């Protein structure tokens, strides 16, 4: 398969936090060539999740690739189910997104904080207050196949079933599932949907992978100054952003990863990783850039 050609490259640092104005959301985009990526200004002081959804539907360039720093599905391959023992456990990711939507439909701004409170679902999550479900697993919990591949590449993934601690990604992943449910039929989400020959596509990214490829040392993927960000951008062949001094690490993650997507989206091998079987594409998905 030839690598698709895109003319815009966007990265979104996502948030699963409560509320409707999120400090943790940043949207960055760049075009072809080496021009520096830029932040997309939110319609209000801060981005809401629904504002990001609306931007994707109404303002996304026609041939854009958009990376989300979240887990779009839960582990499935290890147990043959997302929620072993629960008769409502869906068969695939589209069904999982529908289940999250159904149980969280009353929460504002695509929040999904209450999903793990469901009597059956809670057995599979690690939650605050020392509440770890008996099906969570040991250590960091159950991992997807792509997360095992991340570990093999020297990265440090956590289970999407973990909702506790600074490194948790579960809350943003669950709210991301509500977003993807809302976008079904509007925008394809790789690899759950076939990669279209033209037009935009959404996918999962891992900002730490972009930081590593830009020369950031292990354990120091976060860039909190413009100088650090610009050194990383230069390593990816991008021109630097203006300014100096401190920068929010959500913004720097999004800016760097947009440039990383531009540098790597044309590599055919990244669209055909060895571990991405048809079953994994349907149930767990894959992190773009992991081989």
Coordinates of C-alpha atoms in Angstrom, one line a residue:
X1 CA 0.0 0.0 0.0
X2 CA 1.4 3.4 -0.9
X3 CA 1.4 5.9 1.9
X4 CA -1.4 8.5 1.6
X5 CA -0.7 12.0 0.8
X6 CA -1.9 14.7 3.2
X7 CA -1.6 18.5 3.0
X8 CA -2.3 19.3 6.6
X9 CA -1.1 17.7 9.8
X10 CA -2.9 18.3 13.1
X11 CA -2.3 17.1 16.6
X12 CA -4.7 17.4 19.6
X13 CA -3.7 17.1 23.2
X14 CA -6.9 15.8 24.7
X15 CA -8.4 15.9 28.2
X16 CA -10.9 13.8 30.1
X17 CA -11.3 16.3 33.0
X18 CA -14.5 17.5 34.4
X19 CA -15.9 20.8 33.2
X20 CA -16.3 22.5 29.9
X21 CA -13.2 24.7 29.5
X22 CA -10.1 22.6 29.5
X23 CA -6.5 23.8 30.2
X24 CA -5.4 20.4 29.0
X25 CA -6.7 20.6 25.4
X26 CA -4.4 22.1 22.7
X27 CA -4.8 21.9 19.0
X28 CA -1.9 22.5 16.6
X29 CA -1.6 22.3 12.8
X30 CA 0.9 22.7 10.0
X31 CA 1.0 22.4 6.3
X32 CA 3.5 20.7 4.0
X33 CA 7.1 22.0 3.8
X34 CA 8.9 23.2 6.8
X35 CA 6.8 26.1 8.1
X36 CA 6.4 26.0 11.9
X37 CA 3.2 24.5 13.3
X38 CA 0.8 26.9 14.9
X39 CA -1.8 26.6 17.6
X40 CA -5.5 26.8 16.6
X41 CA -7.2 29.3 18.8
X42 CA -10.3 28.1 20.6
X43 CA -13.6 29.8 20.0
X44 CA -13.6 30.9 23.7
X45 CA -10.8 31.4 26.2
X46 CA -10.2 27.6 26.4
X47 CA -11.2 24.6 24.3
X48 CA -14.2 22.5 25.2
X49 CA -14.4 19.0 23.9
X50 CA -17.5 19.9 21.9
X51 CA -15.7 22.8 20.4
X52 CA -13.0 20.5 19.2
X53 CA -15.7 18.2 17.7
X54 CA -17.3 21.2 15.9
X55 CA -13.9 22.3 14.6
X56 CA -13.3 18.9 13.2
X57 CA -16.6 18.8 11.4
X58 CA -16.7 22.4 10.1
X59 CA -13.2 23.7 9.8
X60 CA -10.8 20.8 9.2
X61 CA -8.9 21.1 5.9
X62 CA -10.0 18.6 3.3
X63 CA -6.9 16.4 3.3
X64 CA -5.8 16.5 6.9
X65 CA -4.4 13.8 9.2
X66 CA -5.3 14.4 12.8
X67 CA -3.7 12.7 15.7
X68 CA -5.3 12.4 19.2
X69 CA -3.2 11.7 22.3
X70 CA -5.6 9.2 23.8
X71 CA -6.5 5.5 23.7
X72 CA -9.5 5.0 21.4
X73 CA -10.3 1.5 22.8
X74 CA -9.7 -0.8 25.7
X75 CA -7.7 -4.1 25.8
X76 CA -9.5 -6.9 24.1
X77 CA -7.0 -9.4 22.7
X78 CA -5.6 -10.6 26.1
X79 CA -9.0 -11.9 27.3
X80 CA -11.1 -12.0 24.1
X81 CA -13.3 -9.3 25.5
X82 CA -13.2 -5.7 26.8
X83 CA -15.1 -6.7 29.9
X84 CA -14.8 -10.5 30.5
X85 CA -17.8 -11.8 32.3
X86 CA -20.1 -8.9 31.4
X87 CA -22.8 -9.9 29.0
X88 CA -23.0 -6.4 27.6
X89 CA -19.3 -6.3 26.6
X90 CA -19.3 -5.1 23.0
X91 CA -17.8 -7.1 20.1
X92 CA -15.8 -4.2 18.6
X93 CA -14.7 -0.6 19.1
X94 CA -17.7 0.9 17.4
X95 CA -19.8 -1.0 19.9
X96 CA -17.6 0.1 22.8
X97 CA -18.0 3.8 21.8
X98 CA -21.8 3.3 21.6
X99 CA -21.8 1.7 25.1
X100 CA -19.8 4.6 26.6
X101 CA -22.1 7.0 25.0
X102 CA -25.2 5.2 26.2
X103 CA -24.0 5.2 29.8
X104 CA -22.6 8.8 29.8
X105 CA -25.1 10.6 27.6
X106 CA -26.2 12.9 30.4
X107 CA -22.7 14.1 31.2
X108 CA -21.8 17.6 29.7
X109 CA -19.1 18.3 27.1
X110 CA -18.6 14.6 26.1
X111 CA -17.4 13.7 29.6
X112 CA -17.3 10.1 30.6
X113 CA -16.3 10.3 34.3
X114 CA -19.2 8.1 35.4
X115 CA -18.7 5.2 33.0
X116 CA -16.5 3.3 35.5
X117 CA -19.1 3.7 38.2
X118 CA -21.4 1.3 36.4
X119 CA -21.8 -1.8 38.6
X120 CA -20.4 -4.2 35.9
X121 CA -17.8 -1.8 34.4
X122 CA -16.3 -0.9 37.7
X123 CA -14.9 -4.4 38.2
X124 CA -12.4 -3.6 35.3
X125 CA -11.0 -0.2 36.3
X126 CA -8.6 1.2 38.8
X127 CA -10.4 4.2 40.4
X128 CA -9.6 6.8 43.1
X129 CA -9.9 5.9 46.8
X130 CA -8.1 2.6 46.4
X131 CA -11.0 1.1 44.4
X132 CA -9.4 -1.4 42.1
X133 CA -11.8 -3.8 40.3
X134 CA -11.0 -7.5 40.6
X135 CA -10.7 -7.7 36.8
X136 CA -8.2 -4.8 36.5
X137 CA -5.2 -7.1 36.5
X138 CA -1.9 -6.7 38.2
X139 CA 0.7 -3.9 38.0
X140 CA -0.2 -1.3 35.5
X141 CA -3.2 -3.4 34.4
X142 CA -4.3 -4.9 31.1
X143 CA -2.6 -3.5 27.9
X144 CA -3.6 -3.5 24.3
X145 CA -1.3 -5.1 21.7
X146 CA -0.1 -1.7 20.5
X147 CA 0.8 -0.8 24.1
X148 CA 2.9 -4.0 24.4
X149 CA 4.6 -2.9 21.1
X150 CA 5.2 0.5 22.7
X151 CA 7.0 -1.1 25.6
X152 CA 9.1 -3.1 23.2
X153 CA 10.2 0.3 21.7
X154 CA 11.2 1.6 25.1
X155 CA 8.1 3.7 25.7
X156 CA 6.2 3.7 29.0
X157 CA 2.4 3.1 28.4
X158 CA -0.2 2.8 31.1
X159 CA -3.5 0.8 30.8
X160 CA -6.5 2.7 29.5
X161 CA -8.4 1.0 32.4
X162 CA -6.4 3.1 34.9
X163 CA -8.1 6.2 36.1
X164 CA -5.7 7.2 38.9
X165 CA -2.5 9.2 39.0
X166 CA -0.7 11.8 36.9
X167 CA 0.2 9.3 34.2
X168 CA -3.4 7.9 33.8
X169 CA -4.9 8.1 30.3
X170 CA -8.2 6.4 31.1
X171 CA -10.4 9.4 31.5
X172 CA -9.2 11.1 28.3
X173 CA -9.6 7.8 26.5
X174 CA -13.2 7.3 27.6
X175 CA -14.2 10.9 26.7
X176 CA -12.4 10.4 23.4
X177 CA -14.7 7.4 22.7
X178 CA -17.7 9.7 23.1
X179 CA -16.1 12.0 20.5
X180 CA -15.4 9.2 18.1
X181 CA -18.9 7.9 18.5
X182 CA -20.2 11.4 17.5
X183 CA -17.9 11.5 14.5
X184 CA -18.9 8.1 13.0
X185 CA -20.1 8.6 9.5
X186 CA -18.5 12.0 9.3
X187 CA -14.7 11.4 9.6
X188 CA -12.9 8.0 9.2
X189 CA -10.9 6.9 12.3
X190 CA -8.0 4.6 11.4
X191 CA -7.6 1.7 11.7
X192 CA -11.2 1.0 12.9
X193 CA -12.4 2.5 9.5
X194 CA -10.7 1.8 6.2
X195 CA -8.1 4.4 5.2
X196 CA -9.7 6.5 2.5
X197 CA -7.7 7.2 -0.7
X198 CA -8.4 10.9 -0.2
X199 CA -9.8 13.2 2.4
X200 CA -9.1 13.6 6.2
X201 CA -8.4 10.8 8.7
X202 CA -8.2 10.7 12.5
X203 CA -5.9 8.4 14.4
X204 CA -4.2 7.8 17.7
X205 CA -0.8 9.3 18.5
X206 CA 1.6 9.1 21.4
X207 CA 3.3 12.4 22.1
X208 CA 6.2 10.7 23.9
X209 CA 7.0 8.9 20.7
X210 CA 7.2 12.2 18.8
X211 CA 9.3 13.6 21.6
X212 CA 11.7 10.7 21.5
X213 CA 12.0 10.9 17.7
X214 CA 12.9 14.6 18.1
X215 CA 15.8 13.8 20.4
X216 CA 14.2 14.3 23.8
X217 CA 15.8 12.0 26.4
X218 CA 13.9 9.2 28.2
X219 CA 11.8 10.6 31.1
X220 CA 12.0 14.1 29.7
X221 CA 9.4 14.2 26.9
X222 CA 7.7 17.3 28.2
X223 CA 9.0 20.6 26.8
X224 CA 8.2 23.6 29.1
X225 CA 10.2 26.3 27.3
X226 CA 10.1 27.6 23.8
X227 CA 13.8 26.8 23.5
X228 CA 13.2 23.1 24.3
X229 CA 10.4 23.0 21.8
X230 CA 12.4 24.7 19.1
X231 CA 15.3 22.3 19.5
X232 CA 12.9 19.4 19.1
X233 CA 11.2 21.0 16.1
X234 CA 14.5 21.6 14.4
X235 CA 15.4 17.9 14.9
X236 CA 12.3 17.0 12.9
X237 CA 13.2 19.4 10.0
X238 CA 10.7 22.1 11.0
X239 CA 11.3 25.8 11.3
X240 CA 11.0 27.1 14.8
X241 CA 8.1 28.9 16.5
X242 CA 8.5 32.6 17.6
X243 CA 8.9 33.6 21.2
X244 CA 10.9 32.7 24.2
X245 CA 10.5 31.7 27.8
X246 CA 8.0 29.3 29.2
X247 CA 5.4 27.4 27.2
X248 CA 2.5 25.2 28.4
X249 CA 3.4 21.5 27.9
X250 CA 0.0 20.7 26.4
X251 CA 0.7 23.3 23.7
X252 CA 4.3 22.1 23.1
X253 CA 3.1 18.5 22.9
X254 CA 0.5 19.4 20.2
X255 CA 2.9 21.6 18.2
X256 CA 5.7 19.0 18.2
X257 CA 3.5 16.1 17.3
X258 CA 1.9 18.0 14.4
X259 CA 5.4 18.5 13.0
X260 CA 6.2 14.8 13.7
X261 CA 3.1 13.7 11.8
X262 CA 4.3 15.8 8.8
X263 CA 7.7 14.1 9.0
X264 CA 6.3 10.6 9.2
X265 CA 2.8 10.3 7.7
X266 CA 4.3 9.5 4.3
X267 CA 6.1 6.3 5.6
X268 CA 4.2 3.3 4.2
X269 CA 5.5 1.0 6.9
X270 CA 3.8 3.0 9.7
X271 CA 0.4 2.2 8.1
X272 CA 1.2 -1.6 8.1
X273 CA 2.7 -2.5 11.5
X274 CA 3.2 -6.2 12.0
X275 CA 0.9 -6.5 15.0
X276 CA -2.1 -4.8 13.3
X277 CA -4.3 -7.7 12.3
X278 CA -7.8 -7.4 11.1
X279 CA -9.1 -8.4 14.6
X280 CA -6.9 -5.8 16.3
X281 CA -7.9 -3.1 13.8
X282 CA -11.6 -3.8 14.7
X283 CA -11.3 -4.1 18.5
X284 CA -8.2 -2.4 19.9
X285 CA -6.9 -0.1 17.2
X286 CA -3.2 1.0 16.9
X287 CA -1.0 3.9 17.8
X288 CA 0.4 5.5 14.6
X289 CA 4.2 5.3 14.5
X290 CA 4.5 2.1 16.6
X291 CA 5.9 -0.8 14.6

